[in-house]
């Protein structure tokens, strides 16, 4: 805009350098065009000066006010006036921004771990001028990336490679705390829960070792199951043998008490198929035959008829 004012000023100067009429009266009358040039030049000067003096700070930004290149305060969103040619304004975004980083560090068990992460942060809008004065606009390169690298190295060294995976949430919290503490002195604010660890990358040797360990664990679980089944079968056989021994003991006691008749009768009944022997015994005055079992004699172990 200041350029328009310069052009307008040149037009005005030029208009005064041109004569409106030819002294000899032979040339055209330039009074009208010169007047128009002066008016146009004046309009350009006014528009240029107003445009150069007017600053609009959009929502989500803070304007750092510079006087002859030195920080001289800041403007919040809205319309502001400055001195053209003396003051300028540099815009600093104060909305939430996202920075993706990758850091490589050594774990406690000396495994190389590469961590991918995303960080949501913003500039403290009341301190944008101080950030610009100390760091400039390259705060991502000068402040955020080094802070992320250092935080990852400090936290990764406290865990083994496997613990980094198992305790991912705990690791994330510690890394976020480290980054927050490093950035706040530059007036850079990490959003609550604004850190996301998107991936851990390990060496090929470590990945193969983890895979082998998982296979070994699965095989161990399989062997454990086989041993449990064998133990169950063993206990079943022991229980069966104990039952048979108890049964034999009871039979022996029955033989001792009852002379064996009760046991023999019971075994005979258990083995009997329910069919009578095909044997007939004659009797006087009878045309048929019959077969009689004296169970009482079996139970008392005495011959029938005695």
mmCIF file of C-alpha atoms in Angstrom:
data_model
loop_
_atom_site.group_PDB
_atom_site.id
_atom_site.type_symbol
_atom_site.label_atom_id
_atom_site.label_comp_id
_atom_site.label_asym_id
_atom_site.label_seq_id
_atom_site.Cartn_x
_atom_site.Cartn_y
_atom_site.Cartn_z
ATOM 1 C CA UNK A 1 0.000 0.000 0.000
ATOM 2 C CA UNK A 2 2.822 2.401 0.708
ATOM 3 C CA UNK A 3 3.890 1.912 -2.904
ATOM 4 C CA UNK A 4 0.619 3.448 -4.087
ATOM 5 C CA UNK A 5 1.323 6.517 -2.011
ATOM 6 C CA UNK A 6 4.764 6.819 -3.605
ATOM 7 C CA UNK A 7 3.275 6.521 -7.098
ATOM 8 C CA UNK A 8 0.670 9.161 -6.291
ATOM 9 C CA UNK A 9 3.333 11.480 -4.963
ATOM 10 C CA UNK A 10 5.375 11.062 -8.137
ATOM 11 C CA UNK A 11 2.306 11.860 -10.214
ATOM 12 C CA UNK A 12 1.771 15.079 -8.291
ATOM 13 C CA UNK A 13 5.408 16.099 -8.668
ATOM 14 C CA UNK A 14 5.314 15.340 -12.378
ATOM 15 C CA UNK A 15 2.141 17.379 -12.828
ATOM 16 C CA UNK A 16 3.879 20.444 -11.464
ATOM 17 C CA UNK A 17 6.837 19.865 -13.744
ATOM 18 C CA UNK A 18 4.678 20.001 -16.872
ATOM 19 C CA UNK A 19 3.513 23.341 -18.184
ATOM 20 C CA UNK A 20 -0.242 23.481 -18.706
ATOM 21 C CA UNK A 21 0.101 25.692 -21.824
ATOM 22 C CA UNK A 22 2.635 26.125 -24.611
ATOM 23 C CA UNK A 23 4.278 29.576 -24.211
ATOM 24 C CA UNK A 24 4.058 30.096 -27.957
ATOM 25 C CA UNK A 25 0.424 29.081 -27.991
ATOM 26 C CA UNK A 26 1.055 26.391 -30.552
ATOM 27 C CA UNK A 27 0.783 23.304 -28.326
ATOM 28 C CA UNK A 28 -2.308 21.719 -26.748
ATOM 29 C CA UNK A 29 -3.761 23.007 -23.525
ATOM 30 C CA UNK A 30 -2.744 20.486 -20.777
ATOM 31 C CA UNK A 31 -4.455 22.206 -17.905
ATOM 32 C CA UNK A 32 -7.252 19.617 -17.749
ATOM 33 C CA UNK A 33 -5.030 16.491 -17.874
ATOM 34 C CA UNK A 34 -2.640 17.998 -15.352
ATOM 35 C CA UNK A 35 -5.476 18.709 -12.949
ATOM 36 C CA UNK A 36 -6.723 15.148 -13.365
ATOM 37 C CA UNK A 37 -3.215 13.800 -12.746
ATOM 38 C CA UNK A 38 -2.883 15.825 -9.573
ATOM 39 C CA UNK A 39 -6.259 14.622 -8.338
ATOM 40 C CA UNK A 40 -5.414 10.980 -9.136
ATOM 41 C CA UNK A 41 -2.011 11.300 -7.527
ATOM 42 C CA UNK A 42 -3.508 12.791 -4.398
ATOM 43 C CA UNK A 43 -6.068 9.995 -4.234
ATOM 44 C CA UNK A 44 -3.329 7.379 -4.536
ATOM 45 C CA UNK A 45 -1.359 9.049 -1.761
ATOM 46 C CA UNK A 46 -4.379 9.034 0.558
ATOM 47 C CA UNK A 47 -5.311 5.416 -0.221
ATOM 48 C CA UNK A 48 -1.699 4.285 0.075
ATOM 49 C CA UNK A 49 -1.131 6.010 3.398
ATOM 50 C CA UNK A 50 -4.392 4.687 4.878
ATOM 51 C CA UNK A 51 -3.685 1.209 3.565
ATOM 52 C CA UNK A 52 -0.153 1.232 4.969
ATOM 53 C CA UNK A 53 -1.405 2.508 8.317
ATOM 54 C CA UNK A 54 -4.245 0.009 8.680
ATOM 55 C CA UNK A 55 -3.506 -3.469 10.091
ATOM 56 C CA UNK A 56 -6.116 -6.218 10.457
ATOM 57 C CA UNK A 57 -5.219 -9.107 12.765
ATOM 58 C CA UNK A 58 -7.373 -12.125 11.897
ATOM 59 C CA UNK A 59 -8.851 -14.576 14.390
ATOM 60 C CA UNK A 60 -6.308 -17.172 15.513
ATOM 61 C CA UNK A 61 -3.353 -14.804 15.158
ATOM 62 C CA UNK A 62 -1.445 -12.228 17.174
ATOM 63 C CA UNK A 63 0.348 -9.349 15.486
ATOM 64 C CA UNK A 64 3.884 -8.625 16.668
ATOM 65 C CA UNK A 65 4.490 -4.885 16.388
ATOM 66 C CA UNK A 66 7.944 -3.918 15.115
ATOM 67 C CA UNK A 67 9.407 -0.397 15.156
ATOM 68 C CA UNK A 68 12.441 -0.080 12.918
ATOM 69 C CA UNK A 69 12.751 -3.885 13.176
ATOM 70 C CA UNK A 70 12.672 -4.072 16.987
ATOM 71 C CA UNK A 71 9.777 -5.682 18.872
ATOM 72 C CA UNK A 72 7.516 -2.960 20.231
ATOM 73 C CA UNK A 73 4.478 -4.822 21.611
ATOM 74 C CA UNK A 74 1.762 -6.839 19.943
ATOM 75 C CA UNK A 75 -1.791 -6.585 18.640
ATOM 76 C CA UNK A 76 -4.633 -9.021 19.293
ATOM 77 C CA UNK A 77 -7.273 -9.767 16.670
ATOM 78 C CA UNK A 78 -9.033 -6.729 15.239
ATOM 79 C CA UNK A 79 -8.199 -3.467 13.412
ATOM 80 C CA UNK A 80 -5.137 -1.443 14.415
ATOM 81 C CA UNK A 81 -3.200 1.600 13.211
ATOM 82 C CA UNK A 82 0.547 1.928 12.785
ATOM 83 C CA UNK A 83 2.947 4.557 11.504
ATOM 84 C CA UNK A 84 3.732 3.800 7.848
ATOM 85 C CA UNK A 85 7.404 3.415 7.093
ATOM 86 C CA UNK A 86 8.245 3.292 10.788
ATOM 87 C CA UNK A 87 6.267 0.339 12.122
ATOM 88 C CA UNK A 88 5.437 -3.072 10.685
ATOM 89 C CA UNK A 89 3.456 -6.056 11.969
ATOM 90 C CA UNK A 90 4.397 -9.759 11.771
ATOM 91 C CA UNK A 91 1.611 -12.306 12.237
ATOM 92 C CA UNK A 92 2.052 -15.230 14.651
ATOM 93 C CA UNK A 93 -0.483 -18.086 14.623
ATOM 94 C CA UNK A 94 -1.832 -18.772 18.116
ATOM 95 C CA UNK A 95 -4.270 -21.545 17.175
ATOM 96 C CA UNK A 96 -3.548 -25.193 17.981
ATOM 97 C CA UNK A 97 -0.896 -26.544 15.638
ATOM 98 C CA UNK A 98 0.335 -30.072 14.968
ATOM 99 C CA UNK A 99 3.966 -31.108 14.731
ATOM 100 C CA UNK A 100 4.979 -34.637 13.686
ATOM 101 C CA UNK A 101 8.432 -35.821 14.714
ATOM 102 C CA UNK A 102 10.622 -38.917 14.702
ATOM 103 C CA UNK A 103 13.300 -39.583 17.297
ATOM 104 C CA UNK A 104 15.810 -42.413 17.722
ATOM 105 C CA UNK A 105 17.157 -43.368 21.144
ATOM 106 C CA UNK A 106 18.627 -46.309 23.076
ATOM 107 C CA UNK A 107 16.517 -48.260 25.557
ATOM 108 C CA UNK A 108 17.727 -49.434 28.950
ATOM 109 C CA UNK A 109 18.726 -52.794 27.451
ATOM 110 C CA UNK A 110 20.636 -50.930 24.692
ATOM 111 C CA UNK A 111 18.139 -51.599 21.921
ATOM 112 C CA UNK A 112 17.812 -48.926 19.240
ATOM 113 C CA UNK A 113 14.246 -47.604 19.216
ATOM 114 C CA UNK A 114 12.763 -45.154 16.721
ATOM 115 C CA UNK A 115 9.651 -43.371 17.974
ATOM 116 C CA UNK A 116 7.087 -41.654 15.752
ATOM 117 C CA UNK A 117 4.905 -39.107 17.502
ATOM 118 C CA UNK A 118 2.511 -36.219 16.915
ATOM 119 C CA UNK A 119 2.334 -33.154 19.175
ATOM 120 C CA UNK A 120 -0.528 -30.655 19.448
ATOM 121 C CA UNK A 121 0.611 -27.291 20.792
ATOM 122 C CA UNK A 122 -0.106 -23.570 20.587
ATOM 123 C CA UNK A 123 1.608 -20.250 21.261
ATOM 124 C CA UNK A 124 0.571 -18.404 24.400
ATOM 125 C CA UNK A 125 -1.258 -15.562 22.642
ATOM 126 C CA UNK A 126 -0.264 -13.019 25.304
ATOM 127 C CA UNK A 127 3.420 -13.900 24.883
ATOM 128 C CA UNK A 128 3.693 -14.062 21.094
ATOM 129 C CA UNK A 129 5.906 -10.950 20.990
ATOM 130 C CA UNK A 130 8.326 -12.450 23.526
ATOM 131 C CA UNK A 131 8.544 -15.689 21.532
ATOM 132 C CA UNK A 132 9.247 -13.732 18.358
ATOM 133 C CA UNK A 133 11.886 -11.618 20.094
ATOM 134 C CA UNK A 134 13.761 -14.658 21.459
ATOM 135 C CA UNK A 135 13.260 -17.272 18.738
ATOM 136 C CA UNK A 136 11.571 -15.732 15.706
ATOM 137 C CA UNK A 137 9.108 -17.599 13.510
ATOM 138 C CA UNK A 138 11.262 -20.747 13.200
ATOM 139 C CA UNK A 139 10.264 -22.015 16.653
ATOM 140 C CA UNK A 140 9.395 -25.494 15.327
ATOM 141 C CA UNK A 141 12.937 -26.078 14.105
ATOM 142 C CA UNK A 142 14.739 -24.190 16.858
ATOM 143 C CA UNK A 143 12.692 -25.225 19.897
ATOM 144 C CA UNK A 144 10.103 -27.963 19.372
ATOM 145 C CA UNK A 145 12.136 -30.541 17.434
ATOM 146 C CA UNK A 146 15.143 -30.424 19.825
ATOM 147 C CA UNK A 147 12.805 -30.630 22.843
ATOM 148 C CA UNK A 148 11.096 -33.712 21.410
ATOM 149 C CA UNK A 149 14.434 -35.393 20.672
ATOM 150 C CA UNK A 150 15.737 -34.804 24.194
ATOM 151 C CA UNK A 151 12.501 -35.906 25.866
ATOM 152 C CA UNK A 152 12.427 -39.164 23.899
ATOM 153 C CA UNK A 153 16.051 -39.947 24.797
ATOM 154 C CA UNK A 154 15.515 -39.251 28.506
ATOM 155 C CA UNK A 155 12.378 -41.403 28.799
ATOM 156 C CA UNK A 156 13.437 -44.245 26.480
ATOM 157 C CA UNK A 157 16.597 -44.817 28.537
ATOM 158 C CA UNK A 158 14.421 -45.640 31.569
ATOM 159 C CA UNK A 159 12.688 -48.647 29.958
ATOM 160 C CA UNK A 160 13.622 -51.866 28.231
ATOM 161 C CA UNK A 161 12.431 -52.297 24.669
ATOM 162 C CA UNK A 162 9.665 -54.681 25.755
ATOM 163 C CA UNK A 163 8.528 -52.341 28.541
ATOM 164 C CA UNK A 164 8.153 -49.522 26.040
ATOM 165 C CA UNK A 165 5.448 -51.605 24.382
ATOM 166 C CA UNK A 166 3.819 -53.000 27.523
ATOM 167 C CA UNK A 167 3.802 -49.633 29.328
ATOM 168 C CA UNK A 168 2.981 -47.455 26.343
ATOM 169 C CA UNK A 169 0.561 -45.171 28.226
ATOM 170 C CA UNK A 170 3.043 -44.612 31.050
ATOM 171 C CA UNK A 171 5.796 -43.810 28.547
ATOM 172 C CA UNK A 172 3.500 -41.381 26.707
ATOM 173 C CA UNK A 173 2.709 -39.523 29.939
ATOM 174 C CA UNK A 174 6.389 -39.142 30.847
ATOM 175 C CA UNK A 175 7.362 -37.955 27.362
ATOM 176 C CA UNK A 176 4.522 -35.422 27.347
ATOM 177 C CA UNK A 177 5.625 -34.084 30.740
ATOM 178 C CA UNK A 178 9.231 -33.740 29.568
ATOM 179 C CA UNK A 179 8.222 -31.887 26.399
ATOM 180 C CA UNK A 180 5.805 -29.621 28.276
ATOM 181 C CA UNK A 181 8.488 -28.570 30.752
ATOM 182 C CA UNK A 182 10.948 -27.811 27.965
ATOM 183 C CA UNK A 183 8.538 -25.748 25.845
ATOM 184 C CA UNK A 184 6.765 -23.649 28.449
ATOM 185 C CA UNK A 185 9.796 -21.386 29.026
ATOM 186 C CA UNK A 186 9.449 -20.365 25.374
ATOM 187 C CA UNK A 187 5.710 -19.673 25.856
ATOM 188 C CA UNK A 188 4.757 -22.753 23.816
ATOM 189 C CA UNK A 189 1.891 -24.670 25.420
ATOM 190 C CA UNK A 190 1.266 -28.398 24.909
ATOM 191 C CA UNK A 191 -2.432 -29.213 24.731
ATOM 192 C CA UNK A 192 -3.674 -31.540 27.543
ATOM 193 C CA UNK A 193 -3.274 -35.061 26.200
ATOM 194 C CA UNK A 194 -1.816 -33.506 23.074
ATOM 195 C CA UNK A 195 0.937 -36.079 22.564
ATOM 196 C CA UNK A 196 0.334 -39.242 20.544
ATOM 197 C CA UNK A 197 2.960 -41.957 20.147
ATOM 198 C CA UNK A 198 2.022 -43.426 16.797
ATOM 199 C CA UNK A 199 4.684 -46.124 16.484
ATOM 200 C CA UNK A 200 7.761 -47.792 17.945
ATOM 201 C CA UNK A 201 10.284 -49.210 15.478
ATOM 202 C CA UNK A 202 12.929 -51.731 16.555
ATOM 203 C CA UNK A 203 15.879 -53.350 14.808
ATOM 204 C CA UNK A 204 15.376 -56.470 12.690
ATOM 205 C CA UNK A 205 17.391 -58.523 15.192
ATOM 206 C CA UNK A 206 15.116 -57.473 18.028
ATOM 207 C CA UNK A 207 11.986 -58.227 16.002
ATOM 208 C CA UNK A 208 13.291 -61.719 15.238
ATOM 209 C CA UNK A 209 14.117 -62.267 18.914
ATOM 210 C CA UNK A 210 10.599 -61.218 19.937
ATOM 211 C CA UNK A 211 9.074 -63.559 17.369
ATOM 212 C CA UNK A 212 11.239 -66.459 18.584
ATOM 213 C CA UNK A 213 10.267 -65.718 22.180
ATOM 214 C CA UNK A 214 6.581 -65.766 21.291
ATOM 215 C CA UNK A 215 6.993 -69.120 19.537
ATOM 216 C CA UNK A 216 8.813 -70.495 22.592
ATOM 217 C CA UNK A 217 6.067 -69.240 24.896
ATOM 218 C CA UNK A 218 3.403 -70.883 22.755
ATOM 219 C CA UNK A 219 5.352 -74.160 22.781
ATOM 220 C CA UNK A 220 5.742 -73.916 26.559
ATOM 221 C CA UNK A 221 1.998 -73.415 26.938
ATOM 222 C CA UNK A 222 1.414 -76.456 24.761
ATOM 223 C CA UNK A 223 3.772 -78.585 26.860
ATOM 224 C CA UNK A 224 2.111 -77.301 30.020
ATOM 225 C CA UNK A 225 -1.257 -78.430 28.680
ATOM 226 C CA UNK A 226 0.148 -81.870 27.811
ATOM 227 C CA UNK A 227 1.583 -82.227 31.331
ATOM 228 C CA UNK A 228 -1.728 -81.189 32.863
ATOM 229 C CA UNK A 229 -3.548 -83.819 30.805
ATOM 230 C CA UNK A 230 -1.010 -86.473 31.826
ATOM 231 C CA UNK A 231 -1.378 -85.491 35.484
ATOM 232 C CA UNK A 232 -5.163 -85.696 35.153
ATOM 233 C CA UNK A 233 -4.938 -89.183 33.650
ATOM 234 C CA UNK A 234 -2.542 -90.176 36.427
ATOM 235 C CA UNK A 235 -4.927 -88.961 39.118
ATOM 236 C CA UNK A 236 -7.795 -90.775 37.382
ATOM 237 C CA UNK A 237 -5.879 -94.047 37.397
ATOM 238 C CA UNK A 238 -4.920 -93.572 41.044
ATOM 239 C CA UNK A 239 -8.531 -92.902 41.966
ATOM 240 C CA UNK A 240 -9.658 -95.985 40.031
ATOM 241 C CA UNK A 241 -6.999 -98.143 41.710
ATOM 242 C CA UNK A 242 -7.966 -96.791 45.126
ATOM 243 C CA UNK A 243 -11.592 -97.600 44.388
ATOM 244 C CA UNK A 244 -10.737 -101.122 43.342
ATOM 245 C CA UNK A 245 -8.558 -101.565 46.426
ATOM 246 C CA UNK A 246 -11.371 -100.309 48.646
ATOM 247 C CA UNK A 247 -13.774 -102.702 46.939
ATOM 248 C CA UNK A 248 -11.368 -105.603 47.435
ATOM 249 C CA UNK A 249 -10.980 -104.635 51.074
ATOM 250 C CA UNK A 250 -14.741 -104.650 51.567
ATOM 251 C CA UNK A 251 -14.997 -108.040 49.868
ATOM 252 C CA UNK A 252 -12.297 -109.412 52.121
ATOM 253 C CA UNK A 253 -14.105 -108.136 55.197
ATOM 254 C CA UNK A 254 -17.351 -109.670 53.923
ATOM 255 C CA UNK A 255 -15.636 -113.013 53.426
ATOM 256 C CA UNK A 256 -14.244 -112.817 56.912
ATOM 257 C CA UNK A 257 -17.566 -111.941 58.548
ATOM 258 C CA UNK A 258 -20.011 -114.073 56.525
ATOM 259 C CA UNK A 259 -17.802 -116.957 55.575
ATOM 260 C CA UNK A 260 -17.914 -115.943 51.960
ATOM 261 C CA UNK A 261 -21.530 -116.951 51.379
ATOM 262 C CA UNK A 262 -22.836 -113.401 50.981
ATOM 263 C CA UNK A 263 -20.108 -112.440 48.548
ATOM 264 C CA UNK A 264 -20.411 -115.642 46.548
ATOM 265 C CA UNK A 265 -24.184 -115.243 46.299
ATOM 266 C CA UNK A 266 -23.826 -111.651 45.203
ATOM 267 C CA UNK A 267 -21.225 -112.508 42.563
ATOM 268 C CA UNK A 268 -23.349 -115.414 41.375
ATOM 269 C CA UNK A 269 -26.397 -113.163 41.017
ATOM 270 C CA UNK A 270 -24.357 -110.469 39.223
ATOM 271 C CA UNK A 271 -23.094 -113.038 36.706
ATOM 272 C CA UNK A 272 -26.424 -114.827 36.222
ATOM 273 C CA UNK A 273 -27.979 -114.123 32.823
ATOM 274 C CA UNK A 274 -31.512 -114.784 34.018
ATOM 275 C CA UNK A 275 -31.867 -118.169 32.279
ATOM 276 C CA UNK A 276 -32.586 -121.387 34.167
ATOM 277 C CA UNK A 277 -30.437 -124.451 33.434
ATOM 278 C CA UNK A 278 -31.999 -126.968 31.001
ATOM 279 C CA UNK A 279 -32.007 -129.761 33.618
ATOM 280 C CA UNK A 280 -35.073 -131.602 34.836
ATOM 281 C CA UNK A 281 -35.419 -133.647 37.965
ATOM 282 C CA UNK A 282 -38.065 -136.386 38.236
ATOM 283 C CA UNK A 283 -40.525 -136.659 41.116
ATOM 284 C CA UNK A 284 -42.925 -139.472 42.027
ATOM 285 C CA UNK A 285 -46.425 -138.938 40.860
ATOM 286 C CA UNK A 286 -45.421 -136.074 38.625
ATOM 287 C CA UNK A 287 -45.044 -135.925 34.891
ATOM 288 C CA UNK A 288 -42.973 -132.710 34.891
ATOM 289 C CA UNK A 289 -39.779 -131.492 36.430
ATOM 290 C CA UNK A 290 -38.398 -128.413 38.129
ATOM 291 C CA UNK A 291 -35.199 -126.780 39.310
ATOM 292 C CA UNK A 292 -34.955 -125.209 42.700
ATOM 293 C CA UNK A 293 -32.150 -122.936 43.933
ATOM 294 C CA UNK A 294 -31.812 -122.720 47.659
ATOM 295 C CA UNK A 295 -30.622 -119.102 48.084
ATOM 296 C CA UNK A 296 -30.841 -119.471 51.828
ATOM 297 C CA UNK A 297 -28.218 -122.195 51.746
ATOM 298 C CA UNK A 298 -25.979 -119.919 49.673
ATOM 299 C CA UNK A 299 -26.427 -117.081 52.093
ATOM 300 C CA UNK A 300 -25.833 -119.236 55.195
ATOM 301 C CA UNK A 301 -23.106 -121.336 53.562
ATOM 302 C CA UNK A 302 -24.864 -124.522 54.837
ATOM 303 C CA UNK A 303 -26.107 -127.525 52.775
ATOM 304 C CA UNK A 304 -29.814 -127.604 52.125
ATOM 305 C CA UNK A 305 -31.823 -129.968 54.351
ATOM 306 C CA UNK A 306 -29.389 -129.798 57.296
#
